Structures are given as C-alpha cells and as structure tokens.
Short mmCIF file of C-alpha atoms in Angstrom, two decimals:
data_model
loop_
_atom_site.label_atom_id
_atom_site.label_comp_id
_atom_site.label_asym_id
_atom_site.label_seq_id
_atom_site.Cartn_x
_atom_site.Cartn_y
_atom_site.Cartn_z
CA UNK A 1 -11.85 -31.15 30.19
CA UNK A 2 -13.19 -34.66 29.64
CA UNK A 3 -12.64 -34.29 25.91
CA UNK A 4 -9.03 -33.22 26.47
CA UNK A 5 -8.40 -36.19 28.80
CA UNK A 6 -9.89 -38.53 26.20
CA UNK A 7 -7.58 -37.10 23.54
CA UNK A 8 -4.54 -37.45 25.79
CA UNK A 9 -5.32 -41.17 26.11
CA UNK A 10 -4.74 -41.48 22.36
CA UNK A 11 -1.07 -40.69 23.05
CA UNK A 12 -0.43 -39.44 19.51
CA UNK A 13 2.03 -36.75 20.56
CA UNK A 14 -0.31 -33.95 19.47
CA UNK A 15 -1.76 -31.36 21.83
CA UNK A 16 -5.47 -31.87 22.52
CA UNK A 17 -7.96 -29.92 20.43
CA UNK A 18 -9.85 -27.46 22.61
CA UNK A 19 -11.88 -24.27 22.39
CA UNK A 20 -8.73 -22.13 22.20
CA UNK A 21 -7.40 -24.00 19.16
CA UNK A 22 -10.79 -24.20 17.43
CA UNK A 23 -11.59 -20.52 17.89
CA UNK A 24 -8.09 -19.21 17.11
CA UNK A 25 -8.34 -15.65 15.86
CA UNK A 26 -11.45 -14.89 17.85
CA UNK A 27 -10.78 -12.88 20.97
CA UNK A 28 -11.20 -15.30 23.87
CA UNK A 29 -13.13 -14.20 26.91
CA UNK A 30 -14.46 -15.84 30.03
CA UNK A 31 -17.25 -18.39 29.60
CA UNK A 32 -20.01 -16.04 30.78
CA UNK A 33 -19.04 -13.36 28.28
CA UNK A 34 -18.77 -15.89 25.45
CA UNK A 35 -22.28 -17.12 26.30
CA UNK A 36 -23.54 -13.53 25.91
CA UNK A 37 -21.87 -13.35 22.48
CA UNK A 38 -23.40 -16.68 21.48
CA UNK A 39 -26.86 -15.47 22.47
CA UNK A 40 -26.41 -12.50 20.15
CA UNK A 41 -26.64 -9.96 22.96
CA UNK A 42 -23.18 -8.56 22.22
CA UNK A 43 -20.64 -8.62 19.43
CA UNK A 44 -17.20 -10.13 20.13
CA UNK A 45 -15.70 -7.96 17.38
CA UNK A 46 -16.34 -4.79 19.38
CA UNK A 47 -13.43 -3.61 21.48
CA UNK A 48 -12.98 -0.78 23.94
CA UNK A 49 -11.43 2.54 22.97
CA UNK A 50 -8.40 1.72 25.14
CA UNK A 51 -7.89 -1.62 23.34
CA UNK A 52 -8.25 0.05 19.94
CA UNK A 53 -5.92 2.94 20.80
CA UNK A 54 -3.30 0.49 22.07
CA UNK A 55 -3.62 -1.53 18.86
CA UNK A 56 -3.35 1.64 16.75
CA UNK A 57 -0.21 2.79 18.56
CA UNK A 58 1.38 -0.62 17.92
CA UNK A 59 0.36 -0.38 14.26
CA UNK A 60 1.82 3.12 13.99
CA UNK A 61 5.09 1.83 15.39
CA UNK A 62 5.32 -1.48 13.52
CA UNK A 63 3.97 -0.52 10.11
CA UNK A 64 4.67 3.19 9.83
CA UNK A 65 7.71 3.60 12.09
CA UNK A 66 5.99 6.25 14.22
CA UNK A 67 5.83 6.37 18.01
CA UNK A 68 2.11 7.02 18.22
CA UNK A 69 -1.10 7.39 16.25
CA UNK A 70 -0.67 11.14 16.77
CA UNK A 71 2.26 11.11 14.34
CA UNK A 72 0.37 9.46 11.47
CA UNK A 73 -0.45 11.53 8.42
CA UNK A 74 -4.06 12.18 7.47
CA UNK A 75 -3.69 9.79 4.51
CA UNK A 76 -2.36 7.00 6.78
CA UNK A 77 -5.20 7.55 9.23
CA UNK A 78 -7.77 7.43 6.42
CA UNK A 79 -6.40 4.09 5.17
CA UNK A 80 -6.56 2.65 8.67
CA UNK A 81 -10.04 4.07 9.22
CA UNK A 82 -11.33 2.46 6.04
CA UNK A 83 -9.91 -0.91 7.09
CA UNK A 84 -11.39 -0.66 10.59
CA UNK A 85 -14.81 0.23 9.20
CA UNK A 86 -14.99 -2.32 6.37
CA UNK A 87 -13.14 -5.28 7.83
CA UNK A 88 -13.34 -4.91 11.61
CA UNK A 89 -16.89 -3.45 11.55
CA UNK A 90 -16.10 -0.81 14.16
CA UNK A 91 -18.29 2.24 14.43
CA UNK A 92 -17.37 5.43 12.63
CA UNK A 93 -17.51 7.37 15.90
CA UNK A 94 -15.07 5.02 17.66
CA UNK A 95 -12.71 5.09 14.70
CA UNK A 96 -12.78 8.90 14.62
CA UNK A 97 -12.15 9.12 18.37
CA UNK A 98 -9.21 6.74 18.37
CA UNK A 99 -7.60 8.05 15.19
CA UNK A 100 -8.16 11.67 16.21
CA UNK A 101 -10.11 12.42 13.04
CA UNK A 102 -12.55 15.30 12.84
CA UNK A 103 -15.60 15.43 10.62
CA UNK A 104 -14.86 17.16 7.35
#
C-alpha cells in the first residue's frame, strides 16, 4: 500500500504497479495461500475438478460450439487432454475425470 501511495504522488496519470499487475496471468489468491505457494508447499497451477470442468465447458462452447464437454468428440478431448498435460501440468487422473475419458 505504501508503494502504491508513493507511485500516486508521481502523478503521471498511470495506475500504480502492484502485485496484481506484476503477476498477471497467475491465478491470484489470498496472501496466506500465496505464501504457501512461495514456500513450495503447493502448486498454484493446480486447480480443483470443479474449476477445470467449468473451464472445459466454456472451452467446449467457445471453441467447439458445443454446450458441454460431454458433447466433444474423442479426438477433441484427446487434443485438450494433451494440452492440459503438457502445458498446464495437470495430472492424468484429473484430466481423465474432467474430460470423461476412460483408460484404453
């Protein structure tokens, strides 16, 4: 807060730089939870099944024009699963649960 007040004194017409603008793209949490992440006791990239399923339903709608992940083809689900595993570093079991994929 002190840093933001100091920046506002500059009166340069720009919003103050703060944690939210510096860490854009990283899911923001309360200070206690962020301290746990910083200590390496948890991984901020991990999300709950509910959060992932909600995100997948939005993806199904926006990218594939479907109403739900349930309407995605196996090929579409496999593409999404590969992305979630390689880029988002989510566990295979969570990906399978949320994309309704069975072991083959």
